[in-house]
């Protein structure tokens, strides 16, 4: 890898692989979610992700390269962690909290990748590619925000251990 162009192309392949892996994981996570809002958030992001793959394919067309992904060990590790949590959680609300946290880790990875790629597209004088990358960046940020709101509203509150709930009640009574 000699030039920024090479690095740009390599990173596009990395995130293309990641998006396709996410596309496979999201339906499973939606099925396993016990909170209807969490299931909806996962399902909504499937359509986003399909559009994101399309955008990446357009960028490959712009640079005259075939849209082939390249193994991203980060997403492999994150999806592996997510499946472990789904299998090991013995309580629905704990599983929801674990899946939500896993999904946010993925969004943060994507936000970092797309932020970098958009900046490199600017540097390489590819404003159209930069626009496409920023459109996806905004979707990933919006998804992250939605997950944060869900975490604050119900998921993590429901997953409080009973002792903690009891303790906070005790404090409240005083
Ligand atoms: Fe994505
Ligand atoms: Fe990667
Ligand atoms: Fe995403």
Coordinates of N, CA and C and ligand atoms in Angstrom, one line a residue:
X1 N 0.8 -1.2 0.0 CA 0.0 0.0 0.0 C 0.9 1.3 0.0
X2 N 0.9 2.0 -1.1 CA 1.8 3.1 -1.2 C 1.2 4.5 -1.1
X3 N 0.0 4.6 -1.5 CA -0.6 5.9 -1.6 C -1.9 6.0 -0.7
X4 N -2.3 7.2 -0.6 CA -3.6 7.4 0.2 C -4.7 6.8 -0.6
X5 N -4.6 6.8 -2.0 CA -5.6 6.2 -2.8 C -5.8 4.7 -2.4
X6 N -4.6 4.1 -2.3 CA -4.6 2.6 -1.9 C -5.2 2.4 -0.6
X7 N -4.9 3.3 0.4 CA -5.4 3.1 1.7 C -6.9 3.4 1.7
X8 N -7.4 4.3 0.9 CA -8.8 4.7 0.8 C -9.5 3.4 0.3
X9 N -9.0 2.8 -0.8 CA -9.6 1.6 -1.4 C -9.7 0.5 -0.4
X10 N -8.6 0.3 0.3 CA -8.5 -0.8 1.3 C -9.5 -0.6 2.4
X11 N -9.7 0.6 2.9 CA -10.6 0.9 3.9 C -12.1 0.8 3.5
X12 N -12.3 1.1 2.2 CA -13.6 0.9 1.6 C -14.0 -0.6 1.6
X13 N -13.0 -1.4 1.3 CA -13.2 -2.9 1.3 C -13.5 -3.4 2.7
X14 N -12.8 -2.8 3.6 CA -13.0 -3.2 5.0 C -14.4 -2.9 5.5
X15 N -14.9 -1.7 5.2 CA -16.2 -1.3 5.7 C -17.3 -2.0 4.8
X16 N -17.0 -2.3 3.6 CA -18.0 -3.1 2.8 C -18.2 -4.5 3.4
X17 N -17.1 -5.1 3.8 CA -17.2 -6.4 4.4 C -18.0 -6.3 5.7
X18 N -17.7 -5.2 6.5 CA -18.4 -5.0 7.8 C -19.9 -4.8 7.6
X19 N -20.3 -4.0 6.6 CA -21.7 -3.8 6.3 C -22.4 -5.1 6.0
X20 N -21.8 -5.9 5.2 CA -22.4 -7.1 4.8 C -22.6 -8.1 6.0
X21 N -21.6 -8.1 6.8 CA -21.6 -8.9 8.0 C -22.8 -8.4 9.0
X22 N -22.9 -7.1 9.1 CA -24.0 -6.5 9.9 C -25.3 -6.8 9.3
X23 N -25.4 -6.8 8.0 CA -26.7 -7.2 7.3 C -27.1 -8.6 7.7
X24 N -26.2 -9.5 7.9 CA -26.5 -10.8 8.3 C -26.9 -10.9 9.8
X25 N -26.2 -10.1 10.6 CA -26.4 -10.1 12.1 C -27.7 -9.5 12.5
X26 N -28.1 -8.4 11.9 CA -29.3 -7.6 12.4 C -30.6 -8.4 12.5
X27 N -30.9 -9.2 11.5 CA -32.2 -9.9 11.6 C -32.2 -10.9 12.8
X28 N -31.1 -11.5 13.0 CA -31.0 -12.4 14.2 C -31.1 -11.6 15.5
X29 N -30.5 -10.4 15.6 CA -30.6 -9.6 16.8 C -32.0 -9.1 17.0
X30 N -32.7 -8.8 15.9 CA -34.1 -8.3 15.9 C -35.0 -9.5 16.5
X31 N -34.7 -10.7 16.0 CA -35.5 -11.8 16.5 C -35.3 -12.1 18.0
X32 N -34.1 -11.9 18.4 CA -33.7 -12.2 19.8 C -34.1 -11.1 20.8
X33 N -34.4 -9.9 20.3 CA -34.7 -8.8 21.2 C -36.1 -9.0 21.8
X34 N -36.2 -8.8 23.1 CA -37.5 -8.9 23.8 C -38.2 -7.6 23.8
X35 N -37.5 -6.5 23.8 CA -38.1 -5.1 23.8 C -38.5 -4.9 22.3
X36 N -39.8 -4.6 22.1 CA -40.3 -4.3 20.7 C -39.6 -3.0 20.2
X37 N -39.2 -2.1 21.0 CA -38.5 -0.9 20.5 C -37.1 -1.2 20.0
X38 N -36.5 -2.1 20.7 CA -35.1 -2.5 20.3 C -35.2 -3.3 19.0
X39 N -36.2 -4.2 19.0 CA -36.4 -5.0 17.7 C -36.6 -4.1 16.5
X40 N -37.4 -3.1 16.7 CA -37.7 -2.1 15.7 C -36.4 -1.3 15.3
X41 N -35.6 -0.9 16.3 CA -34.4 -0.2 15.9 C -33.5 -1.1 15.1
X42 N -33.4 -2.4 15.4 CA -32.5 -3.3 14.6 C -33.1 -3.5 13.2
X43 N -34.5 -3.7 13.1 CA -35.1 -3.9 11.8 C -34.9 -2.6 11.0
X44 N -35.1 -1.4 11.6 CA -35.0 -0.2 10.8 C -33.6 -0.1 10.2
X45 N -32.6 -0.5 11.0 CA -31.2 -0.4 10.5 C -30.9 -1.3 9.4
X46 N -31.7 -2.4 9.1 CA -31.4 -3.3 8.0 C -31.6 -2.5 6.7
X47 N -32.7 -1.7 6.6 CA -32.9 -0.9 5.4 C -31.8 0.1 5.2
X48 N -31.4 0.8 6.3 CA -30.3 1.7 6.2 C -29.0 1.0 5.6
X49 N -28.8 -0.1 6.2 CA -27.5 -0.8 5.8 C -27.5 -1.3 4.4
X50 N -28.7 -1.7 3.9 CA -28.7 -2.0 2.4 C -28.4 -0.8 1.6
X51 N -28.9 0.4 2.0 CA -28.6 1.6 1.2 C -27.1 2.0 1.4
X52 N -26.5 1.7 2.5 CA -25.1 2.0 2.7 C -24.2 1.1 1.8
X53 N -24.6 -0.2 1.7 CA -23.9 -1.0 0.7 C -24.0 -0.5 -0.7
X54 N -25.2 0.0 -1.1 CA -25.4 0.6 -2.4 C -24.4 1.8 -2.6
X55 N -24.3 2.6 -1.6 CA -23.5 3.8 -1.7 C -22.0 3.4 -1.9
X56 N -21.6 2.4 -1.1 CA -20.2 1.9 -1.2 C -20.0 1.4 -2.6
X57 N -20.9 0.7 -3.2 CA -20.8 0.1 -4.5 C -20.7 1.3 -5.6
X58 N -21.4 2.3 -5.3 CA -21.3 3.5 -6.2 C -19.9 4.1 -6.2
X59 N -19.3 4.1 -5.0 CA -18.0 4.7 -4.8 C -16.9 3.8 -5.5
X60 N -17.1 2.5 -5.4 CA -16.2 1.6 -6.1 C -16.3 1.9 -7.6
X61 N -17.5 2.1 -8.1 CA -17.7 2.4 -9.5 C -16.9 3.7 -9.9
X62 N -17.0 4.7 -9.0 CA -16.3 6.0 -9.2 C -14.8 5.8 -9.3
X63 N -14.3 4.9 -8.5 CA -12.8 4.7 -8.6 C -12.4 3.6 -9.6
X64 N -13.4 3.1 -10.3 CA -13.2 2.1 -11.3 C -12.6 0.7 -10.7
X65 N -13.1 0.4 -9.5 CA -12.7 -0.9 -8.9 C -13.9 -1.8 -8.7
X66 N -13.6 -3.1 -8.6 CA -14.7 -4.0 -8.3 C -15.1 -3.9 -6.8
X67 N -16.4 -4.0 -6.5 CA -16.8 -3.8 -5.1 C -16.6 -5.2 -4.3
X68 N -15.3 -5.5 -4.0 CA -15.0 -6.7 -3.2 C -14.7 -6.3 -1.8
X69 N -15.3 -7.0 -0.8 CA -14.9 -6.7 0.6 C -13.6 -7.4 1.0
X70 N -13.1 -6.9 2.1 CA -11.9 -7.5 2.6 C -12.1 -7.7 4.1
X71 N -11.8 -8.9 4.5 CA -12.0 -9.3 5.9 C -11.7 -8.2 6.9
X72 N -12.7 -7.9 7.7 CA -12.4 -6.9 8.8 C -12.4 -7.6 10.1
X73 N -11.3 -7.8 10.7 CA -11.2 -8.6 12.0 C -12.0 -7.9 13.1
X74 N -12.1 -6.6 13.0 CA -12.8 -5.9 14.1 C -14.3 -6.3 14.1
X75 N -15.0 -6.3 12.9 CA -16.4 -6.6 12.9 C -16.6 -8.1 13.2
X76 N -15.6 -8.9 12.8 CA -15.7 -10.4 13.1 C -15.7 -10.5 14.6
X77 N -14.8 -9.8 15.3 CA -14.7 -9.9 16.8 C -16.0 -9.3 17.4
X78 N -16.5 -8.2 16.9 CA -17.7 -7.6 17.5 C -18.9 -8.5 17.4
X79 N -19.1 -9.1 16.2 CA -20.3 -10.0 16.0 C -20.1 -11.2 16.8
X80 N -18.9 -11.7 17.0 CA -18.6 -12.9 17.8 C -19.0 -12.6 19.3
X81 N -18.6 -11.4 19.7 CA -19.0 -11.0 21.1 C -20.5 -10.9 21.2
X82 N -21.2 -10.4 20.2 CA -22.6 -10.2 20.3 C -23.3 -11.6 20.3
X83 N -22.8 -12.6 19.6 CA -23.5 -13.9 19.6 C -23.2 -14.6 21.0
X84 N -22.0 -14.4 21.5 CA -21.8 -14.9 22.9 C -22.8 -14.4 23.9
X85 N -23.0 -13.1 23.8 CA -23.9 -12.4 24.8 C -25.3 -13.0 24.6
X86 N -25.7 -13.2 23.3 CA -27.1 -13.7 23.0 C -27.3 -15.1 23.6
X87 N -26.2 -15.9 23.5 CA -26.3 -17.3 24.0 C -26.2 -17.3 25.5
X88 N -25.4 -16.5 26.1 CA -25.1 -16.6 27.5 C -26.1 -15.9 28.4
X89 N -26.7 -14.9 27.9 CA -27.7 -14.1 28.8 C -28.8 -15.0 29.1
X90 N -29.2 -15.1 30.4 CA -30.2 -16.0 30.9 C -31.5 -15.2 31.1
X91 N -31.5 -13.9 31.0 CA -32.6 -13.1 31.3 C -32.9 -12.2 30.0
X92 N -34.1 -12.0 29.7 CA -34.4 -11.3 28.4 C -33.9 -9.8 28.5
X93 N -34.1 -9.2 29.6 CA -33.7 -7.8 29.7 C -32.2 -7.6 29.7
X94 N -31.5 -8.6 30.3 CA -30.1 -8.6 30.3 C -29.5 -8.8 28.9
X95 N -30.2 -9.7 28.2 CA -29.8 -10.0 26.8 C -30.0 -8.7 26.0
X96 N -31.1 -8.0 26.2 CA -31.4 -6.8 25.4 C -30.3 -5.8 25.7
X97 N -29.9 -5.6 27.0 CA -28.9 -4.6 27.3 C -27.6 -5.0 26.7
X98 N -27.3 -6.3 26.7 CA -26.0 -6.7 26.1 C -26.0 -6.5 24.5
X99 N -27.1 -6.8 23.9 CA -27.2 -6.6 22.4 C -27.1 -5.2 22.1
X100 N -27.8 -4.3 22.9 CA -27.8 -2.9 22.7 C -26.3 -2.4 22.7
X101 N -25.6 -2.8 23.8 CA -24.2 -2.4 23.9 C -23.4 -2.9 22.8
X102 N -23.6 -4.1 22.3 CA -22.9 -4.6 21.2 C -23.1 -3.8 19.9
X103 N -24.4 -3.5 19.7 CA -24.8 -2.7 18.5 C -24.2 -1.3 18.6
X104 N -24.1 -0.7 19.8 CA -23.4 0.6 19.8 C -21.9 0.5 19.6
X105 N -21.3 -0.6 20.0 CA -19.9 -0.7 19.6 C -19.7 -0.7 18.1
X106 N -20.6 -1.4 17.4 CA -20.5 -1.5 16.0 C -20.8 -0.1 15.4
X107 N -21.8 0.6 15.8 CA -22.0 1.9 15.3 C -20.8 2.8 15.5
X108 N -20.2 2.7 16.6 CA -19.0 3.6 16.9 C -17.9 3.3 15.9
X109 N -17.7 2.0 15.7 CA -16.7 1.6 14.7 C -17.0 2.2 13.3
X110 N -18.3 2.1 12.9 CA -18.7 2.6 11.6 C -18.5 4.1 11.6
X111 N -18.9 4.8 12.6 CA -18.7 6.3 12.7 C -17.3 6.6 12.5
X112 N -16.4 5.9 13.1 CA -15.0 6.2 12.9 C -14.5 5.9 11.5
X113 N -14.9 4.8 11.0 CA -14.5 4.5 9.6 C -15.0 5.5 8.6
X114 N -16.4 5.8 8.7 CA -16.9 6.7 7.7 C -16.4 8.2 7.8
X115 N -16.1 8.6 9.1 CA -15.5 9.9 9.3 C -14.2 10.0 8.6
X116 N -13.4 9.0 8.8 CA -12.1 8.9 8.1 C -12.2 8.9 6.6
X117 N -13.0 8.0 6.1 CA -13.2 7.9 4.7 C -13.6 9.2 4.0
X118 N -14.6 9.9 4.7 CA -15.1 11.1 4.1 C -13.9 12.1 4.1
X119 N -13.1 12.2 5.1 CA -12.0 13.1 5.1 C -11.0 12.8 4.1
X120 N -10.7 11.5 3.9 CA -9.8 11.1 2.8 C -10.3 11.4 1.4
X121 N -11.7 11.2 1.2 CA -12.3 11.5 -0.1 C -12.1 13.0 -0.3
X122 N -12.3 13.9 0.7 CA -12.0 15.3 0.5 C -10.6 15.6 0.0
X123 N -9.7 14.9 0.7 CA -8.3 15.1 0.4 C -7.9 14.6 -1.0
X124 N -8.6 13.6 -1.4 CA -8.3 13.0 -2.7 C -9.1 13.7 -3.8
X125 N -9.8 14.8 -3.5 CA -10.6 15.5 -4.5 C -11.7 14.7 -5.1
X126 N -12.5 14.0 -4.2 CA -13.6 13.3 -4.6 C -14.9 13.7 -3.9
X127 N -15.4 14.9 -4.2 CA -16.5 15.5 -3.4 C -17.8 14.6 -3.5
X128 N -18.0 13.9 -4.6 CA -19.2 13.1 -4.7 C -19.1 11.9 -3.8
X129 N -18.0 11.3 -3.7 CA -17.7 10.2 -2.8 C -17.9 10.6 -1.4
X130 N -17.3 11.8 -1.1 CA -17.4 12.4 0.3 C -18.8 12.6 0.7
X131 N -19.7 13.1 -0.2 CA -21.1 13.3 0.1 C -21.8 12.0 0.4
X132 N -21.5 10.9 -0.3 CA -22.1 9.6 -0.1 C -21.6 9.1 1.3
X133 N -20.3 9.2 1.6 CA -19.8 8.7 2.8 C -20.4 9.5 4.0
X134 N -20.6 10.8 3.8 CA -21.2 11.6 4.9 C -22.7 11.3 5.1
X135 N -23.4 10.9 4.1 CA -24.8 10.5 4.2 C -24.8 9.3 5.1
X136 N -24.0 8.4 4.8 CA -23.9 7.2 5.7 C -23.5 7.5 7.1
X137 N -22.5 8.3 7.2 CA -22.0 8.8 8.6 C -23.2 9.3 9.4
X138 N -24.0 10.1 8.8 CA -25.2 10.7 9.5 C -26.2 9.6 9.9
X139 N -26.4 8.6 9.1 CA -27.3 7.5 9.5 C -26.7 6.7 10.6
X140 N -25.4 6.5 10.6 CA -24.8 5.7 11.7 C -24.9 6.5 13.0
X141 N -24.7 7.8 12.9 CA -24.8 8.7 14.1 C -26.2 8.7 14.7
X142 N -27.2 8.8 13.8 CA -28.6 8.8 14.2 C -29.0 7.5 14.8
X143 N -28.5 6.4 14.3 CA -28.7 5.1 14.9 C -28.1 5.0 16.3
X144 N -26.9 5.5 16.4 CA -26.2 5.5 17.7 C -27.0 6.2 18.7
X145 N -27.5 7.4 18.3 CA -28.3 8.2 19.2 C -29.6 7.5 19.6
X146 N -30.3 6.9 18.7 CA -31.5 6.2 19.0 C -31.2 5.1 20.0
X147 N -30.1 4.4 19.8 CA -29.7 3.3 20.8 C -29.5 3.9 22.2
X148 N -28.8 5.0 22.2 CA -28.5 5.7 23.5 C -29.8 6.0 24.2
X149 N -30.8 6.6 23.4 CA -32.1 6.9 24.0 C -32.8 5.7 24.6
X150 N -32.7 4.6 23.8 CA -33.4 3.4 24.2 C -32.7 2.9 25.5
X151 N -31.4 3.0 25.6 CA -30.6 2.5 26.7 C -31.1 3.3 28.0
X152 N -31.2 4.6 27.8 CA -31.5 5.4 28.9 C -33.0 5.2 29.3
X153 N -33.9 5.0 28.4 CA -35.3 4.9 28.7 C -35.7 3.6 29.4
X154 N -35.4 2.5 28.7 CA -36.0 1.3 29.3 C -35.0 0.2 29.5
X155 N -34.2 -0.1 28.5 CA -33.4 -1.4 28.5 C -32.6 -1.5 29.7
X156 N -31.7 -0.5 30.0 CA -30.8 -0.7 31.1 C -31.5 -0.5 32.5
X157 N -32.6 0.2 32.5 CA -33.3 0.4 33.7 C -34.0 -1.0 34.1
X158 N -34.5 -1.6 33.1 CA -35.2 -3.0 33.4 C -34.1 -4.0 33.8
X159 N -32.9 -3.8 33.3 CA -31.9 -4.8 33.6 C -31.2 -4.6 35.0
X160 N -31.6 -3.6 35.7 CA -31.0 -3.3 37.0 C -31.1 -4.6 37.9
X161 N -30.1 -5.0 38.6 CA -30.3 -6.1 39.5 C -31.2 -5.8 40.6
X162 N -32.0 -6.7 41.1 CA -33.0 -6.5 42.2 C -32.5 -5.8 43.4
X163 N -31.2 -6.2 43.8 CA -30.6 -5.5 45.0 C -30.5 -4.0 44.8
X164 N -30.1 -3.7 43.5 CA -29.9 -2.3 43.3 C -31.2 -1.5 43.3
X165 N -32.2 -2.1 42.8 CA -33.5 -1.4 42.8 C -33.9 -1.2 44.3
X166 N -33.8 -2.3 45.1 CA -34.1 -2.2 46.5 C -33.3 -1.1 47.2
X167 N -32.0 -1.1 46.9 CA -31.1 -0.1 47.5 C -31.6 1.3 47.2
X168 N -31.9 1.5 45.9 CA -32.3 2.9 45.5 C -33.6 3.3 46.2
X169 N -34.5 2.3 46.4 CA -35.8 2.6 47.0 C -35.5 3.0 48.5
X170 N -34.6 2.2 49.1 CA -34.3 2.5 50.5 C -33.7 4.0 50.6
X171 N -32.8 4.3 49.7 CA -32.3 5.7 49.7 C -33.4 6.7 49.5
X172 N -34.3 6.4 48.6 CA -35.4 7.3 48.4 C -36.3 7.6 49.6
X173 N -36.4 6.5 50.4 CA -37.3 6.6 51.5 C -36.8 7.5 52.6
X174 N -35.5 7.5 52.7 CA -34.9 8.3 53.8 C -35.1 9.8 53.7
Ligands
LIG1 FE1 -23.6 0.7 8.5
LIG2 FE1 -11.9 -3.1 10.0
LIG3 FE1 -24.7 1.0 11.4

